[in-house]
Amino acid sequence: MNLAKRNRILRASPAIRAMVAENALQPSDLIAPLFVVEGKGIREEIASMPGYFRNSVDLILKEVRELHGLGIPAVLLFVKVPEKLKDNRGKEAVNPGGLMQRTVRAIKEALPEMVVMTDVALDPYSLHGHDGIVEDQQILNDETVEVLVEMSLTHAIAGADFVAPSDMMDGRIGAIRAALEQHHHHGTGIMSYAAKYASCFYGPFRDALDSAPGFGDKKTYQMDYSNSREALLEVSQDIDEGADIIMIKPALPYLDVISKVRQKFQVPISAYQVSGEYSMIKAAGQKGWMDESRAILESLTCIKRAGADLIATYFAKAAAHLIRDGKS
Ligand code: PBG
């Protein structure tokens, strides 16, 4: 054959492929979500997330140092709240001495360079397992936003670099930004879960925090997976209200959403490879049906290719090791 163009030339060797790669995953792209529990020396494996643990604060500090050593710049904190502290108004969520607030302080004290992001939502604190205050089986919006604002302020005071509202109430980004300004927390950022879908892929996470909704589902506040134009609206509103980073969640089934948002907006985009995405890869790997390491690198690189600048993933540590060892 006499071809004018042979595309395989650029795929001929690992060196050439690396030269022309359009995207390369870096540890600095990654955010490690961490689950914190009360106590000391506690490290509990999460049944539906094999290889992932809830840690007490002392062990979280060890974990954070390890992540930092691997070049991972940020952690995203979630706390498991004892049943007796749960209520319908998030009283414990706004406790300046609560587990979240103490964990933030401990990390910033031990390792100030680590970027600390905090989950802002009521579900781990809620008797009902919902992200907001419940009345007559309805999730109240404005009353919830008031608590989220107060909660965010306690995180900012504790030293959080970013608060990350994952609740999907309307108007919360503007309200949080206004309160941060008013209280002179001018340096605290907001990573908004702008397009968060009502997804079955959160199942294992709800096991991790014992936060499954006690009644109904989250479809009156999280987005319908049939929609993507609506995601653009959510993102645009959150940017207008003062979000610094916007998040799309879950990640792999929503690459089209990441890509559309990337084409339209200039802010940094993060994507959350959620618990169910983790557990699927883990389970298939354990069964020998798929190569776990390659699935990790491929899925994360594809999320980046779609347009994500940052990826929150339970594989952060594993991915950083794979990158360091030159795996692809
Ligand atoms: C709740 C919250 C959830 C996740 C992060 N924050 C679960 C939910 O909305 O029910 C899911 C994360 C994951 O599945 O990894 N505010």
Short mmCIF file of C-alpha atoms and ligand atoms in Angstrom, two decimals:
data_model
loop_
_atom_site.label_atom_id
_atom_site.label_comp_id
_atom_site.label_asym_id
_atom_site.label_seq_id
_atom_site.Cartn_x
_atom_site.Cartn_y
_atom_site.Cartn_z
CA MET A 1 0.00 0.00 0.00
CA ASN A 2 1.04 3.55 -0.55
CA LEU A 3 -0.56 5.48 2.29
CA ALA A 4 -0.31 9.23 2.74
CA LYS A 5 -0.67 8.86 6.46
CA ARG A 6 0.09 5.99 8.78
CA ASN A 7 -1.47 6.62 12.18
CA ARG A 8 0.36 3.70 13.78
CA ILE A 9 3.69 5.58 13.55
CA LEU A 10 2.73 7.59 16.61
CA ARG A 11 1.78 4.44 18.53
CA ALA A 12 4.92 2.46 17.76
CA SER A 13 6.66 2.48 21.16
CA PRO A 14 6.07 3.49 24.76
CA ALA A 15 8.42 6.45 24.28
CA ILE A 16 6.59 7.77 21.22
CA ARG A 17 3.21 7.22 22.85
CA ALA A 18 4.36 9.16 25.89
CA MET A 19 5.63 12.00 23.65
CA VAL A 20 2.28 12.47 21.96
CA ALA A 21 0.00 11.67 24.91
CA GLU A 22 -2.58 14.44 25.25
CA ASN A 23 -3.18 13.77 28.92
CA ALA A 24 -1.02 12.35 31.67
CA LEU A 25 -2.39 11.62 35.10
CA GLN A 26 -0.37 13.18 37.93
CA PRO A 27 -0.59 12.71 41.71
CA SER A 28 -1.25 16.46 41.88
CA ASP A 29 -4.57 15.85 40.07
CA LEU A 30 -5.86 13.74 42.93
CA ILE A 31 -7.91 14.38 46.04
CA ALA A 32 -8.05 11.59 48.63
CA PRO A 33 -11.39 11.22 50.44
CA LEU A 34 -10.89 10.10 54.04
CA PHE A 35 -13.39 8.64 56.52
CA VAL A 36 -12.81 9.61 60.13
CA VAL A 37 -14.14 7.90 63.28
CA GLU A 38 -13.91 8.69 66.98
CA GLY A 39 -11.35 6.88 69.09
CA LYS A 40 -7.68 5.98 69.01
CA GLY A 41 -5.83 3.39 67.01
CA ILE A 42 -8.97 2.50 65.10
CA ARG A 43 -8.79 1.26 61.54
CA GLU A 44 -11.98 -0.43 60.31
CA GLU A 45 -12.30 -1.85 56.84
CA ILE A 46 -15.54 -0.89 55.08
CA ALA A 47 -17.34 -4.08 54.10
CA SER A 48 -18.55 -2.85 50.70
CA MET A 49 -15.26 -1.03 49.96
CA PRO A 50 -12.57 -3.70 50.35
CA GLY A 51 -9.17 -2.18 51.03
CA TYR A 52 -10.66 1.12 52.24
CA PHE A 53 -10.83 2.10 55.89
CA ARG A 54 -12.36 4.37 58.48
CA ASN A 55 -9.57 5.73 60.67
CA SER A 56 -9.40 7.51 63.99
CA VAL A 57 -7.68 10.90 63.93
CA ASP A 58 -4.27 9.59 65.04
CA LEU A 59 -4.18 7.16 62.12
CA ILE A 60 -5.62 9.76 59.75
CA LEU A 61 -2.50 11.83 60.44
CA LYS A 62 -0.31 8.90 59.40
CA GLU A 63 -2.38 8.48 56.27
CA VAL A 64 -2.16 12.18 55.44
CA ARG A 65 1.65 12.15 55.76
CA GLU A 66 1.82 9.16 53.44
CA LEU A 67 -0.43 10.84 50.86
CA HIS A 68 1.67 13.98 51.05
CA GLY A 69 4.82 11.93 50.49
CA LEU A 70 3.25 10.55 47.32
CA GLY A 71 2.56 14.03 45.97
CA ILE A 72 -1.18 14.07 46.62
CA PRO A 73 -2.03 17.65 47.50
CA ALA A 74 -5.49 17.41 49.05
CA VAL A 75 -7.78 15.39 51.29
CA LEU A 76 -11.56 15.52 51.47
CA LEU A 77 -12.87 14.70 54.93
CA PHE A 78 -16.01 12.80 55.93
CA VAL A 79 -16.88 11.86 59.49
CA LYS A 80 -18.84 8.95 60.89
CA VAL A 81 -21.09 10.34 63.58
CA PRO A 82 -22.12 8.20 66.58
CA GLU A 83 -25.84 7.41 66.53
CA LYS A 84 -26.45 9.22 69.81
CA LEU A 85 -25.26 12.52 68.32
CA LYS A 86 -27.59 12.37 65.33
CA ASP A 87 -30.70 14.54 65.24
CA ASN A 88 -32.87 16.32 62.69
CA ARG A 89 -31.19 19.72 62.87
CA GLY A 90 -27.47 19.01 62.54
CA LYS A 91 -26.64 20.16 66.05
CA GLU A 92 -23.42 18.13 66.07
CA ALA A 93 -22.54 19.39 62.57
CA VAL A 94 -22.03 22.90 63.94
CA ASN A 95 -20.17 21.84 67.09
CA PRO A 96 -16.81 23.65 67.04
CA GLY A 97 -15.40 20.71 69.01
CA GLY A 98 -16.94 18.07 66.73
CA LEU A 99 -14.97 15.29 65.08
CA MET A 100 -14.72 17.12 61.74
CA GLN A 101 -13.51 20.34 63.29
CA ARG A 102 -10.97 18.49 65.48
CA THR A 103 -9.68 16.50 62.51
CA VAL A 104 -9.16 19.63 60.43
CA ARG A 105 -7.21 21.26 63.24
CA ALA A 106 -5.09 18.15 63.78
CA ILE A 107 -4.16 17.86 60.10
CA LYS A 108 -3.39 21.55 59.66
CA GLU A 109 -1.23 21.43 62.77
CA ALA A 110 0.66 18.31 61.71
CA LEU A 111 1.02 19.15 58.03
CA PRO A 112 -0.04 22.70 57.11
CA GLU A 113 0.83 22.17 53.42
CA MET A 114 -1.88 19.56 52.99
CA VAL A 115 -4.98 21.12 51.43
CA VAL A 116 -7.91 20.20 53.65
CA MET A 117 -11.39 20.06 52.15
CA THR A 118 -14.44 19.31 54.29
CA ASP A 119 -17.75 17.74 53.40
CA VAL A 120 -20.64 20.06 54.16
CA ALA A 121 -23.99 18.25 54.33
CA LEU A 122 -26.22 16.98 57.09
CA ASP A 123 -26.59 13.30 56.15
CA PRO A 124 -23.91 11.85 58.45
CA TYR A 125 -25.50 13.85 61.29
CA SER A 126 -29.11 13.16 60.38
CA LEU A 127 -31.40 10.66 62.09
CA HIS A 128 -33.10 10.39 58.70
CA GLY A 129 -29.93 10.02 56.64
CA HIS A 130 -30.94 12.99 54.51
CA ASP A 131 -28.78 15.94 53.53
CA GLY A 132 -31.17 18.44 55.06
CA ILE A 133 -33.66 19.05 57.82
CA VAL A 134 -36.78 16.92 57.43
CA GLU A 135 -40.37 17.96 58.08
CA ASP A 136 -43.36 15.86 57.05
CA GLN A 137 -41.05 13.75 54.88
CA GLN A 138 -39.94 16.88 53.00
CA ILE A 139 -36.35 18.13 52.92
CA LEU A 140 -36.48 21.79 53.91
CA ASN A 141 -34.24 24.00 51.76
CA ASP A 142 -33.81 27.38 53.42
CA GLU A 143 -33.69 26.08 57.00
CA THR A 144 -31.02 23.60 55.91
CA VAL A 145 -28.95 26.31 54.22
CA GLU A 146 -28.82 28.20 57.53
CA VAL A 147 -27.24 25.17 59.22
CA LEU A 148 -24.86 24.55 56.30
CA VAL A 149 -23.66 28.15 56.59
CA GLU A 150 -22.99 27.75 60.30
CA MET A 151 -21.30 24.40 59.70
CA SER A 152 -19.06 25.91 57.01
CA LEU A 153 -17.99 28.67 59.36
CA THR A 154 -16.90 26.15 62.01
CA HIS A 155 -14.85 24.35 59.34
CA ALA A 156 -13.27 27.63 58.21
CA ILE A 157 -12.43 28.55 61.81
CA ALA A 158 -10.84 25.12 62.30
CA GLY A 159 -8.61 25.86 59.32
CA ALA A 160 -10.23 24.14 56.32
CA ASP A 161 -8.82 25.40 53.02
CA PHE A 162 -12.03 24.57 51.16
CA VAL A 163 -15.52 23.73 52.32
CA ALA A 164 -17.25 21.29 49.98
CA PRO A 165 -21.05 21.47 50.14
CA SER A 166 -22.41 18.16 48.83
CA ASP A 167 -26.03 18.69 49.82
CA MET A 168 -27.59 20.14 46.63
CA MET A 169 -29.81 22.65 48.46
CA ASP A 170 -30.60 25.77 46.40
CA GLY A 171 -28.74 28.96 47.22
CA ARG A 172 -26.22 27.48 49.62
CA ILE A 173 -23.10 28.58 47.75
CA GLY A 174 -24.09 32.24 47.81
CA ALA A 175 -25.11 32.02 51.46
CA ILE A 176 -21.84 30.32 52.46
CA ARG A 177 -19.74 32.79 50.47
CA ALA A 178 -21.53 35.75 52.05
CA ALA A 179 -21.02 34.35 55.55
CA LEU A 180 -17.32 33.63 54.93
CA GLU A 181 -16.87 37.22 53.75
CA GLN A 182 -18.84 38.66 56.63
CA HIS A 183 -16.72 36.73 59.14
CA HIS A 184 -13.45 37.66 57.41
CA HIS A 185 -12.62 34.18 56.18
CA HIS A 186 -11.53 35.69 52.89
CA GLY A 187 -9.08 32.87 52.22
CA THR A 188 -11.49 29.95 52.55
CA GLY A 189 -12.49 28.43 49.22
CA ILE A 190 -15.67 26.67 48.16
CA MET A 191 -15.62 23.48 46.15
CA SER A 192 -19.25 23.09 45.22
CA TYR A 193 -20.82 19.78 44.30
CA ALA A 194 -22.61 21.65 41.54
CA ALA A 195 -23.83 18.73 39.44
CA LYS A 196 -24.42 15.91 41.86
CA TYR A 197 -26.70 13.22 40.56
CA ALA A 198 -29.06 10.98 42.56
CA SER A 199 -27.03 7.84 42.01
CA CYS A 200 -27.01 4.22 43.09
CA PHE A 201 -23.22 4.44 42.85
CA TYR A 202 -23.17 6.05 46.33
CA GLY A 203 -24.32 2.81 47.98
CA PRO A 204 -20.99 1.73 49.51
CA PHE A 205 -20.33 5.26 50.86
CA ARG A 206 -23.58 5.15 52.80
CA ASP A 207 -22.36 1.90 54.39
CA ALA A 208 -19.09 3.59 55.26
CA LEU A 209 -20.83 6.38 57.17
CA ASP A 210 -24.01 4.55 58.10
CA SER A 211 -25.87 7.36 56.37
CA ALA A 212 -28.41 5.68 54.07
CA PRO A 213 -31.71 7.59 53.88
CA GLY A 214 -34.23 6.20 56.36
CA PHE A 215 -37.14 6.93 54.04
CA GLY A 216 -37.50 7.74 50.37
CA ASP A 217 -34.53 8.74 48.23
CA LYS A 218 -32.55 11.88 47.41
CA LYS A 219 -34.23 12.62 44.10
CA THR A 220 -35.90 15.84 45.28
CA TYR A 221 -32.51 17.49 45.68
CA GLN A 222 -29.88 15.52 43.75
CA MET A 223 -30.10 15.61 39.96
CA ASP A 224 -31.91 13.24 37.63
CA TYR A 225 -29.45 11.14 35.64
CA SER A 226 -31.50 11.71 32.47
CA ASN A 227 -30.30 15.30 32.34
CA SER A 228 -27.16 17.11 31.26
CA ARG A 229 -28.32 20.60 30.20
CA GLU A 230 -29.52 21.04 33.75
CA ALA A 231 -25.94 20.42 34.93
CA LEU A 232 -24.78 23.47 32.98
CA LEU A 233 -27.40 25.55 34.74
CA GLU A 234 -26.38 24.26 38.18
CA VAL A 235 -22.70 24.93 37.44
CA SER A 236 -23.33 28.40 36.10
CA GLN A 237 -25.41 29.32 39.15
CA ASP A 238 -22.81 28.01 41.59
CA ILE A 239 -20.05 29.96 39.82
CA ASP A 240 -22.17 33.11 40.00
CA GLU A 241 -22.77 32.49 43.69
CA GLY A 242 -19.04 32.24 44.36
CA ALA A 243 -17.85 28.65 43.90
CA ASP A 244 -14.08 28.41 43.30
CA ILE A 245 -14.06 24.81 42.11
CA ILE A 246 -17.09 22.95 40.84
CA MET A 247 -17.61 19.25 41.10
CA ILE A 248 -19.39 16.69 38.96
CA LYS A 249 -20.37 13.44 40.60
CA PRO A 250 -20.26 10.47 39.93
CA ALA A 251 -17.48 10.52 37.33
CA LEU A 252 -17.22 7.62 34.91
CA PRO A 253 -20.91 7.32 33.94
CA TYR A 254 -21.03 11.14 33.57
CA LEU A 255 -18.06 11.89 31.29
CA ASP A 256 -20.36 13.69 28.86
CA VAL A 257 -21.36 16.08 31.64
CA ILE A 258 -17.71 16.76 32.55
CA SER A 259 -16.94 17.39 28.89
CA LYS A 260 -19.88 19.75 28.37
CA VAL A 261 -19.05 21.72 31.49
CA ARG A 262 -15.38 21.91 30.42
CA GLN A 263 -16.37 23.42 27.06
CA LYS A 264 -18.51 26.11 28.65
CA PHE A 265 -16.76 27.21 31.85
CA GLN A 266 -13.29 28.34 32.87
CA VAL A 267 -13.26 27.38 36.56
CA PRO A 268 -11.37 24.31 37.77
CA ILE A 269 -13.49 21.19 37.51
CA SER A 270 -13.27 18.30 39.89
CA ALA A 271 -14.91 14.95 39.34
CA TYR A 272 -15.69 12.41 42.03
CA GLN A 273 -14.98 8.77 41.25
CA VAL A 274 -17.46 7.62 43.87
CA SER A 275 -17.64 4.62 46.15
CA GLY A 276 -19.60 2.42 43.74
CA GLU A 277 -17.08 3.09 40.98
CA TYR A 278 -14.32 2.07 43.41
CA SER A 279 -16.11 -1.07 44.55
CA MET A 280 -16.90 -2.25 41.00
CA ILE A 281 -13.25 -2.08 39.98
CA LYS A 282 -12.16 -3.64 43.26
CA ALA A 283 -14.64 -6.52 43.00
CA ALA A 284 -13.80 -7.30 39.38
CA GLY A 285 -10.10 -7.19 40.29
CA GLN A 286 -10.59 -9.54 43.23
CA LYS A 287 -12.47 -11.99 41.06
CA GLY A 288 -9.69 -11.90 38.51
CA TRP A 289 -12.05 -10.55 35.87
CA MET A 290 -10.13 -7.35 35.31
CA ASP A 291 -6.65 -6.02 36.07
CA GLU A 292 -7.26 -3.64 38.96
CA SER A 293 -4.17 -1.49 38.44
CA ARG A 294 -4.88 -0.94 34.78
CA ALA A 295 -8.53 -0.21 35.49
CA ILE A 296 -7.48 2.43 38.01
CA LEU A 297 -5.15 4.23 35.62
CA GLU A 298 -7.47 3.96 32.64
CA SER A 299 -10.57 5.17 34.46
CA LEU A 300 -8.77 8.11 36.08
CA THR A 301 -7.01 9.15 32.87
CA CYS A 302 -10.31 9.03 30.98
CA ILE A 303 -11.93 11.26 33.61
CA LYS A 304 -9.07 13.71 33.11
CA ARG A 305 -9.38 13.45 29.33
CA ALA A 306 -13.07 14.34 29.59
CA GLY A 307 -12.01 17.63 31.18
CA ALA A 308 -11.56 17.19 34.92
CA ASP A 309 -8.67 19.10 36.48
CA LEU A 310 -9.01 17.31 39.79
CA ILE A 311 -10.31 13.87 40.68
CA ALA A 312 -11.51 12.79 44.10
CA THR A 313 -10.91 9.04 44.24
CA TYR A 314 -10.52 6.25 46.76
CA PHE A 315 -7.73 5.03 44.48
CA ALA A 316 -5.64 8.19 45.07
CA LYS A 317 -2.89 6.37 46.95
CA ALA A 318 -2.88 3.36 44.63
CA ALA A 319 -2.81 5.62 41.56
CA ALA A 320 0.05 7.70 42.94
CA HIS A 321 2.05 4.50 43.50
CA LEU A 322 1.29 3.28 39.99
CA ILE A 323 2.29 6.62 38.47
CA ARG A 324 5.51 6.68 40.51
CA ASP A 325 6.35 3.17 39.35
CA GLY A 326 5.85 4.23 35.74
CA LYS A 327 2.86 1.94 35.13
CA SER A 328 0.43 2.57 32.30
C1 PBG B 1 -23.58 13.06 51.06
C2 PBG B 1 -22.49 12.53 50.23
C3 PBG B 1 -22.57 11.34 49.52
C4 PBG B 1 -21.35 11.16 48.90
C5 PBG B 1 -20.55 12.25 49.23
N1 PBG B 1 -21.29 13.09 50.05
C6 PBG B 1 -23.64 10.33 49.45
C7 PBG B 1 -25.00 10.77 49.13
O1 PBG B 1 -25.24 11.83 48.57
O2 PBG B 1 -25.89 10.00 49.47
C8 PBG B 1 -21.02 9.99 48.05
C9 PBG B 1 -19.61 9.66 47.87
C10 PBG B 1 -19.36 8.31 47.35
O3 PBG B 1 -20.26 7.51 47.02
O4 PBG B 1 -18.17 7.98 47.25
N2 PBG B 1 -23.66 14.40 51.26
#
